[in-house]
Amino acid sequence: MSERQLNRIEVLIQVTRGAMTAVTVANVLGLSRRLRCP
């Protein structure tokens, strides 16, 4: 796995644990507003 993929997995784990909000994750992963707010 690439470093980018590992970072995404780590961030998603934090979301499932409640340590990060979905908006924060979207910012960390570089997702646009359109992608994070359907």
PDB file of N, CA, C and O in Angstrom, chain B, residues numbered from 101:
ATOM      1  N   MET B 101       0.846  -1.191   0.000  1.00  0.00           N
ATOM      2  CA  MET B 101       0.000   0.000   0.000  1.00  0.00           C
ATOM      3  C   MET B 101       0.886   1.246   0.000  1.00  0.00           C
ATOM      4  O   MET B 101       1.975   1.264   0.573  1.00  0.00           O
ATOM      5  N   SER B 102       0.390   2.261  -0.648  1.00  0.00           N
ATOM      6  CA  SER B 102       1.132   3.514  -0.673  1.00  0.00           C
ATOM      7  C   SER B 102       0.918   4.281   0.633  1.00  0.00           C
ATOM      8  O   SER B 102       0.004   3.981   1.402  1.00  0.00           O
ATOM      9  N   GLU B 103       1.764   5.259   0.864  1.00  0.00           N
ATOM     10  CA  GLU B 103       1.643   6.079   2.071  1.00  0.00           C
ATOM     11  C   GLU B 103       0.313   6.830   2.085  1.00  0.00           C
ATOM     12  O   GLU B 103      -0.295   7.010   3.140  1.00  0.00           O
ATOM     13  N   ARG B 104      -0.131   7.263   0.913  1.00  0.00           N
ATOM     14  CA  ARG B 104      -1.408   7.980   0.818  1.00  0.00           C
ATOM     15  C   ARG B 104      -2.579   7.081   1.220  1.00  0.00           C
ATOM     16  O   ARG B 104      -3.482   7.511   1.937  1.00  0.00           O
ATOM     17  N   GLN B 105      -2.555   5.841   0.758  1.00  0.00           N
ATOM     18  CA  GLN B 105      -3.616   4.896   1.107  1.00  0.00           C
ATOM     19  C   GLN B 105      -3.622   4.600   2.604  1.00  0.00           C
ATOM     20  O   GLN B 105      -4.683   4.530   3.223  1.00  0.00           O
ATOM     21  N   LEU B 106      -2.441   4.427   3.180  1.00  0.00           N
ATOM     22  CA  LEU B 106      -2.348   4.168   4.616  1.00  0.00           C
ATOM     23  C   LEU B 106      -2.873   5.350   5.423  1.00  0.00           C
ATOM     24  O   LEU B 106      -3.521   5.167   6.453  1.00  0.00           O
ATOM     25  N   ASN B 107      -2.590   6.569   4.948  1.00  0.00           N
ATOM     26  CA  ASN B 107      -3.084   7.766   5.626  1.00  0.00           C
ATOM     27  C   ASN B 107      -4.608   7.813   5.577  1.00  0.00           C
ATOM     28  O   ASN B 107      -5.250   8.149   6.572  1.00  0.00           O
ATOM     29  N   ARG B 108      -5.183   7.484   4.439  1.00  0.00           N
ATOM     30  CA  ARG B 108      -6.651   7.466   4.312  1.00  0.00           C
ATOM     31  C   ARG B 108      -7.275   6.469   5.275  1.00  0.00           C
ATOM     32  O   ARG B 108      -8.285   6.764   5.915  1.00  0.00           O
ATOM     33  N   ILE B 109      -6.680   5.297   5.379  1.00  0.00           N
ATOM     34  CA  ILE B 109      -7.199   4.279   6.293  1.00  0.00           C
ATOM     35  C   ILE B 109      -7.124   4.768   7.730  1.00  0.00           C
ATOM     36  O   ILE B 109      -8.073   4.599   8.496  1.00  0.00           O
ATOM     37  N   GLU B 110      -6.002   5.373   8.100  1.00  0.00           N
ATOM     38  CA  GLU B 110      -5.843   5.879   9.464  1.00  0.00           C
ATOM     39  C   GLU B 110      -6.889   6.942   9.789  1.00  0.00           C
ATOM     40  O   GLU B 110      -7.455   6.946  10.883  1.00  0.00           O
ATOM     41  N   VAL B 111      -7.143   7.831   8.852  1.00  0.00           N
ATOM     42  CA  VAL B 111      -8.133   8.891   9.055  1.00  0.00           C
ATOM     43  C   VAL B 111      -9.534   8.295   9.182  1.00  0.00           C
ATOM     44  O   VAL B 111     -10.311   8.723  10.035  1.00  0.00           O
ATOM     45  N   LEU B 112      -9.859   7.326   8.355  1.00  0.00           N
ATOM     46  CA  LEU B 112     -11.182   6.699   8.423  1.00  0.00           C
ATOM     47  C   LEU B 112     -11.377   5.939   9.730  1.00  0.00           C
ATOM     48  O   LEU B 112     -12.484   5.907  10.268  1.00  0.00           O
ATOM     49  N   ILE B 113     -10.327   5.333  10.241  1.00  0.00           N
ATOM     50  CA  ILE B 113     -10.406   4.664  11.544  1.00  0.00           C
ATOM     51  C   ILE B 113     -10.716   5.686  12.631  1.00  0.00           C
ATOM     52  O   ILE B 113     -11.518   5.419  13.526  1.00  0.00           O
ATOM     53  N   GLN B 114     -10.086   6.850  12.557  1.00  0.00           N
ATOM     54  CA  GLN B 114     -10.345   7.894  13.551  1.00  0.00           C
ATOM     55  C   GLN B 114     -11.799   8.353  13.501  1.00  0.00           C
ATOM     56  O   GLN B 114     -12.387   8.654  14.540  1.00  0.00           O
ATOM     57  N   VAL B 115     -12.381   8.409  12.310  1.00  0.00           N
ATOM     58  CA  VAL B 115     -13.786   8.804  12.179  1.00  0.00           C
ATOM     59  C   VAL B 115     -14.687   7.766  12.828  1.00  0.00           C
ATOM     60  O   VAL B 115     -15.625   8.121  13.542  1.00  0.00           O
ATOM     61  N   THR B 116     -14.417   6.493  12.589  1.00  0.00           N
ATOM     62  CA  THR B 116     -15.267   5.452  13.166  1.00  0.00           C
ATOM     63  C   THR B 116     -15.172   5.428  14.680  1.00  0.00           C
ATOM     64  O   THR B 116     -16.110   5.004  15.355  1.00  0.00           O
ATOM     65  N   ARG B 117     -14.047   5.878  15.220  1.00  0.00           N
ATOM     66  CA  ARG B 117     -13.877   5.956  16.676  1.00  0.00           C
ATOM     67  C   ARG B 117     -14.464   7.245  17.249  1.00  0.00           C
ATOM     68  O   ARG B 117     -14.537   7.407  18.467  1.00  0.00           O
ATOM     69  N   GLY B 118     -14.877   8.149  16.386  1.00  0.00           N
ATOM     70  CA  GLY B 118     -15.453   9.407  16.836  1.00  0.00           C
ATOM     71  C   GLY B 118     -14.420  10.469  17.142  1.00  0.00           C
ATOM     72  O   GLY B 118     -14.749  11.505  17.721  1.00  0.00           O
ATOM     73  N   ALA B 119     -13.170  10.227  16.761  1.00  0.00           N
ATOM     74  CA  ALA B 119     -12.091  11.167  17.050  1.00  0.00           C
ATOM     75  C   ALA B 119     -12.060  12.337  16.065  1.00  0.00           C
ATOM     76  O   ALA B 119     -11.487  13.384  16.368  1.00  0.00           O
ATOM     77  N   MET B 120     -12.670  12.167  14.890  1.00  0.00           N
ATOM     78  CA  MET B 120     -12.694  13.224  13.877  1.00  0.00           C
ATOM     79  C   MET B 120     -14.086  13.287  13.270  1.00  0.00           C
ATOM     80  O   MET B 120     -14.787  12.279  13.178  1.00  0.00           O
ATOM     81  N   THR B 121     -14.476  14.490  12.856  1.00  0.00           N
ATOM     82  CA  THR B 121     -15.757  14.648  12.174  1.00  0.00           C
ATOM     83  C   THR B 121     -15.570  14.388  10.680  1.00  0.00           C
ATOM     84  O   THR B 121     -14.449  14.422  10.173  1.00  0.00           O
ATOM     85  N   ALA B 122     -16.649  14.136  10.000  1.00  0.00           N
ATOM     86  CA  ALA B 122     -16.598  13.886   8.563  1.00  0.00           C
ATOM     87  C   ALA B 122     -16.065  15.105   7.813  1.00  0.00           C
ATOM     88  O   ALA B 122     -15.353  14.958   6.820  1.00  0.00           O
ATOM     89  N   VAL B 123     -16.402  16.296   8.276  1.00  0.00           N
ATOM     90  CA  VAL B 123     -15.925  17.523   7.622  1.00  0.00           C
ATOM     91  C   VAL B 123     -14.414  17.639   7.772  1.00  0.00           C
ATOM     92  O   VAL B 123     -13.722  17.990   6.817  1.00  0.00           O
ATOM     93  N   THR B 124     -13.896  17.347   8.966  1.00  0.00           N
ATOM     94  CA  THR B 124     -12.455  17.395   9.194  1.00  0.00           C
ATOM     95  C   THR B 124     -11.744  16.384   8.306  1.00  0.00           C
ATOM     96  O   THR B 124     -10.701  16.680   7.722  1.00  0.00           O
ATOM     97  N   VAL B 125     -12.310  15.205   8.212  1.00  0.00           N
ATOM     98  CA  VAL B 125     -11.721  14.163   7.368  1.00  0.00           C
ATOM     99  C   VAL B 125     -11.698  14.608   5.913  1.00  0.00           C
ATOM    100  O   VAL B 125     -10.697  14.417   5.221  1.00  0.00           O
ATOM    101  N   ALA B 126     -12.782  15.195   5.448  1.00  0.00           N
ATOM    102  CA  ALA B 126     -12.838  15.670   4.066  1.00  0.00           C
ATOM    103  C   ALA B 126     -11.732  16.680   3.810  1.00  0.00           C
ATOM    104  O   ALA B 126     -11.095  16.653   2.757  1.00  0.00           O
ATOM    105  N   ASN B 127     -11.500  17.569   4.767  1.00  0.00           N
ATOM    106  CA  ASN B 127     -10.429  18.550   4.619  1.00  0.00           C
ATOM    107  C   ASN B 127      -9.062  17.876   4.612  1.00  0.00           C
ATOM    108  O   ASN B 127      -8.206  18.221   3.796  1.00  0.00           O
ATOM    109  N   VAL B 128      -8.850  16.927   5.507  1.00  0.00           N
ATOM    110  CA  VAL B 128      -7.568  16.221   5.588  1.00  0.00           C
ATOM    111  C   VAL B 128      -7.294  15.450   4.300  1.00  0.00           C
ATOM    112  O   VAL B 128      -6.166  15.437   3.806  1.00  0.00           O
ATOM    113  N   LEU B 129      -8.320  14.812   3.763  1.00  0.00           N
ATOM    114  CA  LEU B 129      -8.149  14.009   2.558  1.00  0.00           C
ATOM    115  C   LEU B 129      -8.208  14.835   1.277  1.00  0.00           C
ATOM    116  O   LEU B 129      -7.973  14.311   0.188  1.00  0.00           O
ATOM    117  N   GLY B 130      -8.517  16.107   1.401  1.00  0.00           N
ATOM    118  CA  GLY B 130      -8.544  16.974   0.235  1.00  0.00           C
ATOM    119  C   GLY B 130      -9.780  16.813  -0.624  1.00  0.00           C
ATOM    120  O   GLY B 130      -9.732  17.050  -1.831  1.00  0.00           O
ATOM    121  N   LEU B 131     -10.890  16.413  -0.018  1.00  0.00           N
ATOM    122  CA  LEU B 131     -12.137  16.275  -0.765  1.00  0.00           C
ATOM    123  C   LEU B 131     -12.832  17.625  -0.873  1.00  0.00           C
ATOM    124  O   LEU B 131     -12.743  18.456   0.031  1.00  0.00           O
ATOM    125  N   SER B 132     -13.515  17.829  -1.972  1.00  0.00           N
ATOM    126  CA  SER B 132     -14.238  19.079  -2.153  1.00  0.00           C
ATOM    127  C   SER B 132     -15.548  19.055  -1.381  1.00  0.00           C
ATOM    128  O   SER B 132     -15.990  17.998  -0.931  1.00  0.00           O
ATOM    129  N   ARG B 133     -16.159  20.207  -1.232  1.00  0.00           N
ATOM    130  CA  ARG B 133     -17.438  20.311  -0.545  1.00  0.00           C
ATOM    131  C   ARG B 133     -18.494  19.449  -1.240  1.00  0.00           C
ATOM    132  O   ARG B 133     -19.319  18.817  -0.580  1.00  0.00           O
ATOM    133  N   ARG B 134     -18.463  19.428  -2.536  1.00  0.00           N
ATOM    134  CA  ARG B 134     -19.437  18.651  -3.305  1.00  0.00           C
ATOM    135  C   ARG B 134     -19.311  17.156  -2.978  1.00  0.00           C
ATOM    136  O   ARG B 134     -20.324  16.466  -2.864  1.00  0.00           O
ATOM    137  N   LEU B 135     -18.102  16.659  -2.828  1.00  0.00           N
ATOM    138  CA  LEU B 135     -17.901  15.240  -2.537  1.00  0.00           C
ATOM    139  C   LEU B 135     -18.294  14.874  -1.113  1.00  0.00           C
ATOM    140  O   LEU B 135     -18.724  13.749  -0.858  1.00  0.00           O
ATOM    141  N   ARG B 136     -18.150  15.811  -0.184  1.00  0.00           N
ATOM    142  CA  ARG B 136     -18.421  15.466   1.211  1.00  0.00           C
ATOM    143  C   ARG B 136     -19.840  15.796   1.647  1.00  0.00           C
ATOM    144  O   ARG B 136     -20.279  15.330   2.698  1.00  0.00           O
ATOM    145  N   CYS B 137     -20.570  16.591   0.862  1.00  0.00           N
ATOM    146  CA  CYS B 137     -21.932  16.996   1.233  1.00  0.00           C
ATOM    147  C   CYS B 137     -22.882  16.678   0.083  1.00  0.00           C
ATOM    148  O   CYS B 137     -23.198  17.552  -0.725  1.00  0.00           O
ATOM    149  N   PRO B 138     -23.332  15.446   0.009  1.00  0.00           N
ATOM    150  CA  PRO B 138     -24.181  15.048  -1.129  1.00  0.00           C
ATOM    151  C   PRO B 138     -25.511  15.771  -1.163  1.00  0.00           C
ATOM    152  O   PRO B 138     -26.319  15.535  -2.060  1.00  0.00           O
TER     153      PRO B 138
END
